[in-house]
């Protein structure tokens, strides 16, 4: 803390007393670990505490505002003040203990006043239309009139009770009389009291009528005011939502736009401008970066960049230094031992030239609601859908698309450190979602027994095989063997529900990955995918949930969080964060990025426990080295929007191959017709295939019924096994304990022999 700051931390001269409406003065505010406490001018007014860099900034720029009505005020030591509001924590420091006490007193009084004002506003929320002095006077007069009428009713009620009691006594005395003369006098008294009772009752009725008339006239006025406010609120919400959608569209268009200059060395001025823009976006106080406690739905940690002679001038937002998609070398400052200079391209060029285009998607219109309105609550796989909602790929091919960034696993196989390897595996698990950001069309449901192979052994070093092993529920088994040191297998069952406004897709099942050299065995599961605006608006996809990647050999883990998208959130859309920890729970790496663009890794050099938030949760502060790029999404090909937004790998998946199985998805006729743009013929062919599959299932069920009857009639009756996949069989996983389908071998040998006699005729 500088001497100049120490000398000017107290409240300014002539500042009002803490009990007044406005209180001003200098305080020190914590900014970050690099700059510590910085001197700021604070202004307390109307229950709001605002701060500025200088007093001159009050005219044009407010650096932040704290609402004391919802804030928690605490004191740490003789001079410190801690404010917690809206999930954020502010650390302030006064120059002396006396000055600190003055501020605390002023803050407590302002908080109490703000709470009273908020309660008064909530009580009078239906009466907030008046804006002028005349309107306020009119309402005050109305309230006084209503109060006066209410007093009249109370007085009449008391009189009625009094005269009613007297009348009751008179009647009781009348019953006990025997002398006619006395009886006449008593009857006269009763009549008098009855008359008084009637007069009082009439007065009460008239007062009630006046009260009701007045209340009804003003009630209609209040209803009109309330209706106007409701309409204004609805209009405001629609405007905000529309602005948010436009902002999202502009952001997406900006991301997809080609850069102005591809060679950063040729345009140093452009680099400076972009770096300056990043710095401006990274902080609301120019060079001062604020580090607050994380929000409740965010990871419970804060990251702070470490300082050294090579990183001191770097901005916090300029993390990777990889403009243009070229990542830095990991082998810096003992960050990681693996070199990853070549993430922007494939390691080997393919020997065969594969296609890079497919026929453009026809522009057919179809009313989605007319088809979906009778399908609410049903399983998606049981809904008969025309190909208009599909893309010309099957679910087996979409599963194979997980290998788009297989080179991450090739590099992970070469890692000597299992923690570095886990970072790359985590990046691979996130990369599988990058192709879904614009892919709102539904893949074809595979037929039972349908297969898909992807033999890229010569150019990419792996072989992949998928088979549809169950139809209800739909389940696919997948096995990949790479010559570059790894094997991946999974069985995915898709559970999906149409909820009217959105469609939830829940992939069930574990993904297994082993590395041959180290024996490391990783297991993780997929997150939930949600398709929004099913009925009205433009379709868009979001990924949300948590992924836990576990190395079952070393017990190291990686916790990934996919934050759900929100129009009103200040977070980066499609954000992913994660922490890599060892077997003892010690954090070593922080992962950050988005599932549609890139993932970065930062090595942790120091960690500490932060202060408790307003929810009582203690955050962990991680000090890290500068992040390094792990994975960057490949740009889509030209004219991708007319080719179903397919990636370069997806464009090749349905390309015809020689020697594939007769059950391969490439040979599915309705899918090929759709790819060729002949959608009407594809719809008819799809119905034929589905009816053929139903007929086969009915025959299978009939055989099962016959076998069950034979088993009941004879003790030696045969047992019907049902459908059995060709290339996969059920086994109990020793790690998860689940029973799933794993590859039993034989496919590639059958392909060598070109013997497909064991395959069913499904097409």
XYZ file of C-alpha atoms in Angstrom:
763
model
C 0.000 0.000 0.000
C 1.511 3.342 -0.992
C 2.061 6.224 1.404
C -0.156 8.369 -0.722
C -2.985 5.868 -0.406
C -2.507 5.580 3.334
C -2.736 9.241 3.770
C -5.998 9.617 1.874
C -8.000 6.635 2.932
C -10.246 8.453 5.354
C -13.526 10.064 4.476
C -13.299 13.307 2.625
C -13.453 16.547 4.511
C -16.891 17.825 5.108
C -18.537 14.459 4.543
C -21.983 14.197 6.168
C -22.383 12.265 9.356
C -23.126 8.559 9.089
C -26.745 9.111 10.054
C -27.493 11.333 7.034
C -28.832 10.161 3.673
C -25.491 10.465 1.836
C -22.032 9.445 3.021
C -18.839 9.786 0.957
C -15.185 9.052 1.440
C -12.038 7.196 0.410
C -11.632 3.480 1.118
C -9.206 0.838 -0.110
C -10.793 -1.943 -2.188
C -9.218 -5.346 -2.889
C -8.752 -5.895 -6.642
C -6.401 -8.844 -7.264
C -3.267 -10.556 -6.087
C -1.060 -8.483 -8.356
C -2.180 -5.042 -7.202
C -3.756 -5.797 -3.848
C -5.820 -2.985 -2.314
C -6.531 0.038 -4.523
C -7.812 3.456 -3.420
C -11.446 4.131 -4.474
C -13.978 6.916 -3.843
C -17.141 5.456 -2.264
C -20.573 7.097 -2.205
C -23.402 5.780 0.005
C -26.836 7.054 -1.060
C -30.407 5.659 -1.053
C -29.319 2.239 0.151
C -26.731 1.857 -2.630
C -22.949 1.887 -2.153
C -21.187 2.954 -5.369
C -17.483 3.314 -5.987
C -15.325 5.269 -8.448
C -11.638 5.622 -9.154
C -11.721 9.362 -8.540
C -14.261 11.930 -7.471
C -14.294 13.267 -11.029
C -15.586 9.920 -12.287
C -18.875 10.443 -10.440
C -20.069 12.490 -13.413
C -19.696 9.753 -16.020
C -18.391 6.321 -14.882
C -19.462 4.131 -11.962
C -17.121 1.172 -11.361
C -19.658 -0.839 -9.365
C -22.745 -0.652 -7.137
C -23.724 -2.741 -4.094
C -27.379 -3.015 -3.020
C -27.293 -2.911 0.778
C -30.868 -4.207 1.128
C -29.625 -7.698 0.238
C -26.036 -7.348 1.449
C -24.340 -8.918 4.449
C -21.987 -6.614 6.387
C -19.105 -8.106 8.337
C -15.828 -6.941 9.888
C -12.602 -8.915 9.829
C -10.157 -6.877 11.924
C -9.631 -3.347 13.144
C -9.813 -1.694 9.713
C -11.429 -4.198 7.293
C -15.044 -4.359 6.062
C -16.468 -7.344 4.135
C -19.643 -6.916 2.048
C -21.378 -9.940 0.478
C -24.132 -9.312 -2.055
C -25.541 -11.317 -4.956
C -22.945 -14.073 -4.684
C -20.024 -11.603 -4.710
C -17.759 -10.578 -1.851
C -16.117 -7.149 -1.586
C -13.136 -6.566 0.734
C -12.743 -2.940 1.861
C -10.240 -1.321 4.223
C -10.361 2.005 6.074
C -7.310 3.983 7.174
C -8.159 3.855 10.890
C -10.382 1.881 13.210
C -12.446 5.013 13.944
C -13.037 5.586 10.225
C -13.976 1.919 9.801
C -16.560 2.243 12.597
C -18.063 5.354 10.970
C -18.504 3.474 7.692
C -19.979 0.406 9.409
C -22.490 2.586 11.262
C -23.451 4.377 8.038
C -23.781 1.082 6.153
C -25.947 -0.515 8.861
C -28.272 2.506 8.981
C -28.516 2.616 5.179
C -29.216 -1.109 5.056
C -32.031 -0.836 7.636
C -33.560 2.093 5.728
C -33.282 0.232 2.408
C -35.033 -2.812 3.883
C -37.858 -0.616 5.211
C -38.244 1.045 1.815
C -38.292 -2.324 0.078
C -40.978 -3.625 2.432
C -43.062 -0.480 1.973
C -42.767 -0.803 -1.805
C -43.792 -4.464 -1.675
C -46.848 -3.580 0.439
C -47.847 -0.819 -1.983
C -46.816 -2.614 -5.189
C -50.338 -2.401 -6.615
C -50.564 1.352 -6.140
C -47.384 2.559 -7.881
C -48.943 4.257 -10.885
C -48.861 7.879 -9.587
C -45.868 9.866 -10.698
C -47.035 13.429 -10.058
C -47.843 15.313 -6.844
C -51.525 15.572 -7.797
C -51.819 11.808 -8.128
C -50.245 11.327 -4.712
C -52.644 13.845 -3.174
C -55.630 12.152 -4.787
C -54.656 8.753 -3.398
C -54.007 10.208 0.060
C -57.474 11.802 -0.004
C -59.068 8.541 -1.077
C -57.338 6.670 1.713
C -58.539 9.226 4.286
C -62.115 8.956 2.987
C -62.033 5.162 3.154
C -60.630 5.316 6.674
C -63.414 7.704 7.726
C -66.108 5.405 6.323
C -64.490 2.488 8.088
C -64.703 4.411 11.401
C -68.412 5.064 10.741
C -68.974 1.352 10.262
C -67.185 0.606 13.507
C -69.326 3.136 15.412
C -72.536 1.711 13.931
C -71.428 -1.763 14.870
C -70.933 -0.715 18.507
C -74.390 0.922 18.625
C -76.052 -2.147 17.136
C -74.413 -4.357 19.747
C -75.503 -2.015 22.577
C -79.149 -1.619 21.455
C -79.418 -5.297 20.640
C -78.425 -6.243 24.175
C -80.941 -3.783 25.636
C -83.694 -5.121 23.397
C -82.919 -8.637 24.517
C -83.236 -7.633 28.191
C -86.553 -5.912 27.555
C -87.960 -8.950 25.853
C -86.858 -11.142 28.726
C -88.616 -8.852 31.218
C -91.766 -8.817 29.080
C -92.077 -12.541 29.308
C -92.188 -12.433 33.138
C -94.947 -9.804 33.464
C -98.399 -10.596 34.826
C -99.930 -7.130 35.317
C -101.461 -5.747 32.112
C -100.583 -2.119 32.983
C -96.944 -2.859 33.477
C -97.045 -4.951 30.341
C -98.136 -2.006 28.256
C -95.283 0.147 29.500
C -92.736 -2.549 28.818
C -94.103 -3.146 25.348
C -93.781 0.581 24.657
C -90.181 0.495 25.777
C -89.530 -2.482 23.503
C -90.965 -0.638 20.543
C -88.778 2.374 21.246
C -85.659 0.240 21.410
C -86.662 -1.606 18.235
C -87.063 1.730 16.488
C -83.596 2.811 17.578
C -82.204 -0.519 16.380
C -83.823 -0.064 12.950
C -82.506 3.477 12.576
C -79.007 2.411 13.498
C -79.150 -0.518 11.095
C -80.247 1.732 8.259
C -77.389 4.092 9.001
C -74.964 1.158 8.905
C -76.370 -0.087 5.608
C -76.047 3.364 4.042
C -72.458 3.665 5.258
C -71.673 0.236 3.793
C -73.217 1.230 0.490
C -71.145 4.407 0.340
C -68.024 2.428 1.219
C -68.666 -0.140 -1.486
C -69.421 2.457 -4.149
C -66.222 4.302 -3.389
C -64.176 1.091 -3.269
C -65.613 -0.129 -6.577
C -64.900 3.110 -8.395
C -61.292 3.137 -7.262
C -60.939 -0.623 -7.750
C -61.694 -0.224 -11.457
C -59.056 2.477 -11.658
C -56.506 0.287 -9.873
C -57.323 -2.610 -12.156
C -56.650 -0.473 -15.208
C -53.337 0.638 -13.685
C -52.384 -2.946 -12.851
C -53.286 -4.139 -16.336
C -51.186 -1.374 -17.858
C -48.220 -2.326 -15.681
C -48.610 -5.987 -16.640
C -48.659 -5.137 -20.321
C -45.581 -2.953 -19.910
C -43.766 -5.741 -18.071
C -44.689 -8.306 -20.732
C -43.536 -5.945 -23.464
C -40.268 -5.340 -21.607
C -39.642 -9.079 -21.165
C -40.301 -9.726 -24.857
C -37.970 -6.877 -25.800
C -35.197 -8.180 -23.544
C -35.613 -11.713 -24.892
C -35.504 -10.443 -28.467
C -32.375 -8.416 -27.720
C -30.773 -11.459 -26.120
C -31.559 -13.578 -29.189
C -30.157 -10.891 -31.478
C -27.055 -10.676 -29.310
C -26.658 -14.456 -29.519
C -27.057 -14.411 -33.309
C -24.541 -11.587 -33.688
C -22.095 -13.367 -31.419
C -22.455 -16.585 -33.406
C -22.035 -14.696 -36.681
C -18.939 -12.991 -35.330
C -17.445 -16.310 -34.321
C -18.137 -17.848 -37.711
C -16.863 -14.842 -39.671
C -13.436 -15.297 -41.276
C -10.617 -13.337 -39.631
C -9.479 -10.138 -41.291
C -5.880 -11.319 -41.389
C -4.705 -14.928 -41.268
C -1.033 -14.208 -40.620
C -0.612 -12.449 -37.291
C 2.961 -11.492 -38.099
C 1.791 -9.426 -41.082
C -0.557 -7.268 -39.035
C 1.003 -6.205 -35.744
C -1.349 -3.280 -35.439
C -4.346 -5.601 -35.646
C -2.861 -7.786 -32.919
C -2.437 -4.777 -30.661
C -5.992 -3.732 -31.298
C -7.370 -7.169 -30.542
C -5.238 -7.434 -27.410
C -6.518 -4.044 -26.311
C -10.116 -5.155 -26.935
C -9.528 -8.306 -24.918
C -8.150 -6.271 -22.049
C -11.168 -3.997 -22.133
C -13.499 -6.989 -22.036
C -11.562 -8.659 -19.246
C -12.001 -5.902 -16.687
C -14.509 -3.246 -15.755
C -11.658 -1.148 -14.317
C -9.313 -1.210 -17.320
C -6.074 -2.776 -16.076
C -7.485 -3.814 -12.666
C -8.979 -7.303 -12.849
C -11.514 -8.112 -10.141
C -11.615 -11.606 -8.632
C -14.880 -12.260 -6.867
C -16.256 -15.389 -5.243
C -17.875 -17.684 -7.755
C -21.622 -17.688 -8.289
C -23.669 -20.470 -6.694
C -24.044 -22.415 -9.954
C -20.389 -21.962 -10.903
C -17.387 -24.057 -9.850
C -16.342 -23.402 -6.263
C -12.955 -21.964 -7.133
C -11.250 -18.815 -8.421
C -8.226 -18.753 -10.713
C -5.509 -16.110 -10.585
C -2.645 -15.878 -13.084
C 0.839 -16.116 -11.573
C 3.403 -13.379 -12.236
C 6.866 -13.818 -13.721
C 9.154 -11.925 -16.089
C 7.647 -13.613 -19.161
C 3.988 -13.192 -18.258
C 3.823 -9.835 -16.449
C 2.552 -7.889 -19.448
C -0.053 -10.474 -20.512
C -3.731 -9.743 -20.074
C -5.850 -12.150 -18.039
C -8.210 -12.651 -20.982
C -5.376 -13.334 -23.448
C -4.956 -16.841 -22.073
C -3.715 -19.048 -24.825
C -1.888 -16.610 -27.064
C -3.178 -18.794 -29.874
C -4.745 -16.284 -32.249
C -5.504 -17.941 -35.541
C -5.861 -21.341 -33.896
C -2.120 -22.027 -33.352
C -1.505 -23.206 -29.762
C 1.615 -22.585 -27.706
C 4.053 -25.315 -26.767
C 3.211 -26.891 -23.431
C 6.887 -27.369 -22.619
C 7.259 -23.961 -20.950
C 8.053 -23.121 -17.322
C 7.794 -26.818 -16.368
C 4.119 -26.679 -17.397
C 3.925 -30.051 -19.164
C 6.407 -32.350 -20.743
C 4.333 -32.991 -23.888
C 4.751 -30.925 -27.031
C 1.477 -30.048 -28.708
C 2.510 -27.758 -31.544
C 0.502 -29.567 -34.182
C -3.104 -29.511 -32.975
C -4.313 -27.554 -35.979
C -3.986 -30.427 -38.457
C -3.913 -34.186 -38.784
C -0.638 -35.965 -38.146
C -0.707 -37.919 -41.387
C -2.223 -36.995 -44.692
C -4.786 -39.541 -45.932
C -3.685 -41.653 -48.863
C -7.157 -41.684 -50.366
C -8.838 -38.458 -51.383
C -12.177 -38.387 -49.609
C -15.190 -36.299 -50.476
C -15.619 -32.820 -49.049
C -19.157 -32.076 -50.287
C -22.587 -33.698 -50.371
C -25.730 -32.583 -52.269
C -27.284 -29.424 -50.848
C -30.184 -29.826 -48.454
C -33.562 -29.248 -50.236
C -35.646 -26.339 -48.996
C -38.773 -28.230 -47.916
C -41.196 -26.675 -45.419
C -43.098 -28.794 -42.922
C -45.367 -27.989 -39.979
C -43.634 -29.508 -36.983
C -46.527 -28.938 -34.590
C -48.962 -30.911 -36.729
C -46.770 -33.974 -36.201
C -45.527 -33.432 -32.648
C -48.726 -32.353 -30.869
C -49.833 -35.984 -30.450
C -46.401 -37.153 -29.316
C -45.935 -35.269 -26.047
C -44.554 -37.553 -23.341
C -43.627 -40.387 -25.691
C -40.191 -41.868 -26.284
C -38.601 -40.175 -29.279
C -37.581 -43.553 -30.716
C -41.274 -44.578 -30.819
C -42.475 -41.539 -32.755
C -42.861 -42.071 -36.534
C -40.954 -39.138 -37.990
C -40.540 -38.197 -41.654
C -37.014 -37.703 -42.965
C -37.673 -33.951 -43.121
C -36.489 -33.755 -39.516
C -33.472 -36.008 -40.062
C -29.959 -35.589 -41.314
C -28.524 -38.198 -43.721
C -26.539 -40.006 -41.019
C -27.517 -42.740 -38.605
C -27.030 -42.698 -34.858
C -24.164 -45.149 -35.316
C -22.381 -42.644 -37.538
C -23.040 -39.831 -35.061
C -21.453 -42.032 -32.389
C -18.426 -42.508 -34.631
C -18.115 -38.712 -34.911
C -16.718 -38.763 -31.373
C -13.430 -39.650 -33.098
C -13.256 -36.294 -34.923
C -10.374 -35.231 -32.663
C -8.754 -38.638 -32.190
C -5.297 -37.045 -32.325
C -5.882 -35.873 -28.746
C -5.819 -39.537 -27.707
C -2.781 -40.175 -29.943
C -0.933 -37.448 -28.062
C -2.259 -38.618 -24.699
C -0.822 -42.081 -25.382
C 2.647 -40.499 -25.529
C 2.317 -38.655 -22.205
C 4.559 -39.815 -19.392
C 2.499 -38.014 -16.741
C -0.934 -39.469 -16.044
C -2.206 -36.026 -14.991
C -1.195 -34.530 -18.350
C -2.826 -37.496 -20.010
C -6.026 -36.892 -18.037
C -6.140 -33.274 -19.286
C -6.064 -34.481 -22.895
C -8.700 -37.138 -22.210
C -10.922 -34.426 -20.710
C -10.406 -32.239 -23.796
C -11.344 -35.246 -25.965
C -14.552 -35.808 -23.974
C -15.546 -32.163 -24.532
C -14.586 -32.138 -28.218
C -17.246 -34.736 -29.036
C -19.916 -32.036 -28.495
C -18.376 -29.447 -30.824
C -20.181 -30.836 -33.880
C -23.617 -30.510 -32.203
C -23.815 -26.723 -31.859
C -25.602 -26.271 -35.226
C -26.783 -29.868 -35.728
C -30.464 -29.600 -34.774
C -31.596 -32.368 -37.149
C -32.255 -35.871 -35.838
C -30.076 -38.797 -36.976
C -31.739 -41.940 -38.332
C -32.667 -44.515 -35.712
C -30.583 -47.597 -36.616
C -32.390 -50.831 -37.434
C -31.746 -53.766 -35.132
C -28.555 -55.445 -36.336
C -27.411 -52.413 -38.333
C -23.654 -51.816 -38.238
C -21.206 -49.110 -39.188
C -17.477 -49.467 -39.682
C -14.856 -46.775 -40.111
C -11.563 -48.288 -41.202
C -8.943 -45.513 -41.119
C -6.052 -47.777 -40.176
C -3.785 -46.657 -43.020
C -4.126 -42.891 -42.639
C -5.332 -42.282 -39.071
C -4.250 -45.485 -37.354
C -7.591 -46.741 -35.964
C -10.528 -49.019 -36.769
C -14.031 -48.347 -35.454
C -17.090 -50.618 -35.387
C -20.643 -49.854 -34.180
C -23.627 -52.198 -33.979
C -27.241 -51.608 -32.949
C -27.613 -54.276 -30.244
C -31.119 -53.369 -29.012
C -34.127 -51.615 -30.491
C -36.349 -51.008 -27.435
C -34.662 -49.351 -25.677
C -32.372 -48.258 -28.521
C -28.785 -49.167 -27.652
C -25.599 -49.112 -29.709
C -22.237 -50.719 -28.913
C -19.018 -49.117 -30.147
C -15.429 -50.378 -30.222
C -12.314 -48.557 -31.470
C -8.792 -49.992 -31.636
C -5.881 -47.677 -32.465
C -2.388 -48.684 -33.494
C -1.162 -45.560 -31.698
C -1.605 -46.979 -28.241
C -5.236 -46.787 -27.112
C -8.583 -48.615 -27.178
C -12.024 -47.075 -26.645
C -15.360 -48.833 -26.188
C -18.836 -47.801 -25.082
C -22.464 -48.878 -25.045
C -24.862 -45.939 -25.277
C -28.597 -46.150 -24.663
C -30.488 -43.029 -25.717
C -33.326 -41.959 -23.435
C -35.228 -39.007 -24.865
C -38.402 -37.179 -23.889
C -40.405 -34.581 -25.785
C -41.674 -32.023 -23.240
C -43.663 -29.752 -25.528
C -41.231 -26.808 -25.665
C -37.951 -28.699 -25.618
C -36.511 -32.141 -26.196
C -34.202 -33.762 -23.626
C -31.716 -36.390 -24.802
C -30.053 -38.402 -22.025
C -27.249 -40.746 -23.161
C -26.985 -43.607 -20.674
C -23.914 -45.793 -20.360
C -20.218 -45.498 -19.623
C -17.337 -44.757 -21.997
C -14.120 -46.727 -21.420
C -10.656 -45.746 -22.629
C -7.417 -47.648 -21.997
C -3.847 -46.798 -22.955
C -1.744 -49.816 -23.830
C 1.650 -48.617 -22.552
C 0.631 -47.334 -19.103
C -2.446 -49.465 -18.477
C -4.394 -46.333 -17.456
C -8.134 -47.046 -17.658
C -10.464 -44.026 -17.853
C -14.261 -44.120 -17.467
C -16.774 -41.284 -17.925
C -20.370 -40.639 -19.004
C -22.017 -38.107 -21.304
C -24.063 -35.049 -20.296
C -27.669 -34.228 -21.201
C -28.401 -32.558 -24.545
C -31.439 -30.272 -24.839
C -33.062 -29.080 -28.068
C -34.954 -25.826 -27.430
C -37.732 -24.024 -29.366
C -39.255 -27.246 -30.677
C -42.601 -25.575 -31.447
C -41.877 -21.869 -31.986
C -38.632 -20.137 -32.892
C -35.289 -21.242 -34.198
C -34.010 -24.571 -32.922
C -30.871 -24.497 -30.813
C -28.988 -27.075 -28.765
C -27.458 -26.822 -25.310
C -25.336 -29.224 -23.269
C -25.574 -29.209 -19.482
C -24.497 -31.347 -16.557
C -21.345 -32.752 -15.003
C -18.776 -35.253 -16.242
C -16.487 -37.140 -13.877
C -13.518 -38.779 -15.577
C -11.805 -41.361 -13.363
C -8.465 -43.083 -13.938
C -9.165 -46.381 -12.179
C -5.492 -47.321 -12.069
C -4.227 -44.192 -10.298
C -7.576 -42.933 -8.849
C -6.956 -39.514 -10.394
C -10.096 -37.631 -11.422
C -11.270 -34.728 -13.526
C -14.520 -32.928 -12.702
C -16.033 -31.099 -15.691
C -19.042 -28.791 -15.460
C -21.107 -27.848 -18.534
C -22.944 -24.648 -17.579
C -26.482 -24.392 -19.029
C -27.041 -21.440 -21.344
C -29.090 -18.490 -20.089
C -30.150 -15.347 -21.946
C -29.523 -13.210 -18.878
C -26.295 -14.779 -17.613
C -23.061 -12.801 -17.768
C -21.089 -16.016 -18.233
C -19.611 -17.024 -21.579
C -22.188 -19.144 -23.492
C -21.553 -22.908 -23.573
C -18.958 -22.581 -20.830
C -17.023 -25.601 -19.556
C -14.814 -25.598 -16.462
C -12.957 -28.374 -14.724
C -10.364 -29.374 -12.140
C -7.860 -32.250 -12.429
C -6.956 -33.786 -9.063
C -4.683 -36.599 -7.939
C -5.618 -39.579 -5.767
C -5.309 -37.454 -2.608
C -7.672 -34.756 -3.895
C -4.882 -32.258 -4.581
C -5.706 -30.079 -7.600
C -3.008 -29.837 -10.304
C -4.690 -28.363 -13.408
C -7.597 -26.050 -14.187
C -9.517 -26.602 -17.444
C -11.618 -23.867 -19.030
C -13.223 -23.046 -22.354
C -16.399 -23.757 -24.313
C -17.667 -27.017 -25.728
C -18.154 -25.474 -29.190
C -14.759 -23.797 -29.579
C -11.746 -24.708 -27.441
C -10.426 -26.045 -24.128
C -7.394 -24.683 -22.297
C -5.338 -26.059 -19.420
C -3.546 -24.089 -16.698
C -1.093 -25.659 -14.247
C -1.779 -24.793 -10.592
C 1.231 -23.437 -8.718
C -0.500 -22.457 -5.476
C -3.917 -22.847 -3.862
C -5.504 -21.240 -0.808
C -8.861 -21.081 0.902
C -10.783 -17.902 0.206
C -13.335 -16.101 2.347
C -16.807 -17.490 2.865
C -19.487 -16.292 0.472
C -22.961 -15.064 1.397
C -24.208 -18.660 1.186
C -21.592 -19.783 3.697
C -19.550 -21.698 1.110
C -15.797 -21.281 1.159
C -14.164 -20.851 -2.240
C -10.738 -22.095 -3.211
C -8.363 -19.649 -4.915
C -5.979 -21.265 -7.437
C -2.882 -19.433 -8.655
C -1.970 -20.806 -12.077
C 0.496 -20.421 -14.886
C -0.695 -18.960 -18.161
C -3.220 -21.346 -19.819
C -2.180 -23.477 -22.805
C -4.444 -24.587 -25.606
C -5.397 -28.275 -25.502
C -8.029 -28.401 -28.221
C -9.422 -26.042 -30.852
C -12.410 -26.766 -33.070
C -11.759 -27.143 -36.794
C -13.639 -24.579 -38.920
C -16.567 -25.900 -40.923
C -16.207 -26.244 -44.663
C -17.573 -23.686 -47.086
C -21.335 -23.917 -47.681
C -21.711 -25.984 -44.473
C -25.132 -24.482 -43.727
C -26.509 -26.159 -46.869
C -24.838 -29.459 -45.990
C -26.498 -29.962 -42.581
C -23.533 -28.214 -40.874
C -21.476 -31.385 -41.267
C -17.848 -31.361 -40.169
C -15.082 -32.602 -42.471
C -15.297 -36.071 -40.907
C -19.115 -36.172 -41.035
C -19.050 -35.414 -44.777
C -17.091 -38.642 -45.354
C -19.061 -40.952 -43.048
C -21.748 -41.885 -45.591
C -19.320 -42.187 -48.495
C -19.606 -45.614 -50.149
C -16.838 -48.088 -49.298
C -16.018 -51.402 -50.908
C -16.240 -54.613 -48.927
C -18.340 -53.364 -45.993
C -20.948 -55.570 -44.331
C -24.388 -55.864 -45.913
C -25.793 -54.320 -42.695
C -23.618 -51.190 -42.911
C -25.397 -47.813 -42.564
C -23.900 -46.637 -45.857
C -26.147 -49.155 -47.647
C -29.370 -48.063 -45.946
C -31.623 -47.012 -48.864
C -33.772 -44.351 -47.176
C -30.700 -42.613 -45.838
C -29.010 -42.593 -49.251
C -32.154 -41.254 -50.925
C -32.339 -38.437 -48.385
C -28.691 -37.519 -48.949
C -29.421 -37.337 -52.696
C -32.281 -34.896 -51.998
C -35.094 -37.333 -52.945
C -37.021 -36.913 -49.699
C -40.417 -38.184 -50.869
C -38.884 -41.466 -51.982
C -36.857 -41.590 -48.779
C -40.031 -41.288 -46.680
C -41.652 -44.208 -48.503
C -38.491 -46.297 -48.172
C -38.270 -45.461 -44.474
C -41.811 -46.700 -43.906
C -40.992 -49.918 -45.785
C -37.911 -50.597 -43.673
C -39.717 -49.898 -40.421
C -42.604 -52.197 -41.380
C -40.116 -54.903 -42.342
C -38.454 -54.553 -38.954
C -41.832 -54.808 -37.186
C -42.651 -57.991 -39.107
C -39.324 -59.528 -38.079
C -39.968 -58.570 -34.475
C -43.459 -60.138 -34.581
C -41.974 -63.395 -35.898
C -39.331 -63.293 -33.177
C -41.995 -62.741 -30.507
C -44.053 -65.613 -31.924
C -41.027 -67.923 -31.664
C -40.474 -66.803 -28.091
C -44.130 -67.528 -27.264
C -43.935 -70.987 -28.836
C -40.756 -71.758 -26.918
C -42.417 -70.652 -23.676
C -45.408 -72.938 -24.333
C -43.128 -75.898 -25.034
C -41.242 -75.191 -21.833
C -44.522 -75.242 -19.913
C -45.775 -78.460 -21.581
C -42.525 -80.430 -21.283
C -39.875 -80.302 -18.627
C -37.264 -80.600 -21.349
C -38.652 -77.697 -23.345
C -36.149 -75.562 -25.229
C -35.243 -72.053 -24.024
C -35.534 -69.206 -26.543
C -32.608 -66.785 -26.290
C -34.117 -63.963 -28.321
C -32.106 -61.661 -30.562
C -28.328 -61.879 -30.215
C -25.983 -59.283 -31.772
C -23.472 -60.563 -34.329
C -20.269 -58.798 -33.257
C -20.868 -57.922 -29.594
C -21.804 -59.966 -26.553
C -22.854 -59.167 -22.993
C -20.226 -59.089 -20.285
C -20.100 -57.708 -16.741
C -17.677 -54.824 -16.485
C -15.242 -55.435 -13.614
C -14.903 -51.683 -12.910
C -18.454 -50.338 -13.078
C -20.215 -53.633 -12.286
C -22.641 -53.005 -15.133
C -23.619 -55.575 -17.735
C -23.015 -54.207 -21.219
C -22.097 -55.264 -24.741
C -18.405 -55.500 -25.654
C -16.720 -56.451 -28.906
C -16.162 -60.206 -29.212
C -14.073 -60.044 -32.396
C -14.435 -61.538 -35.848
C -15.662 -58.570 -37.895
C -12.406 -57.560 -39.540
C -11.543 -61.211 -40.202
C -14.928 -61.656 -41.893
C -14.238 -58.572 -43.963
C -10.904 -60.053 -45.080
C -12.740 -63.202 -46.200
C -15.758 -61.208 -47.479
C -17.969 -63.699 -45.638
C -21.126 -61.978 -44.442
C -23.312 -65.076 -44.321
C -24.002 -64.599 -40.606
C -25.505 -61.107 -41.137
C -29.312 -60.645 -41.263
C -31.128 -59.105 -44.225
C -32.357 -55.849 -42.711
C -32.461 -53.587 -45.763
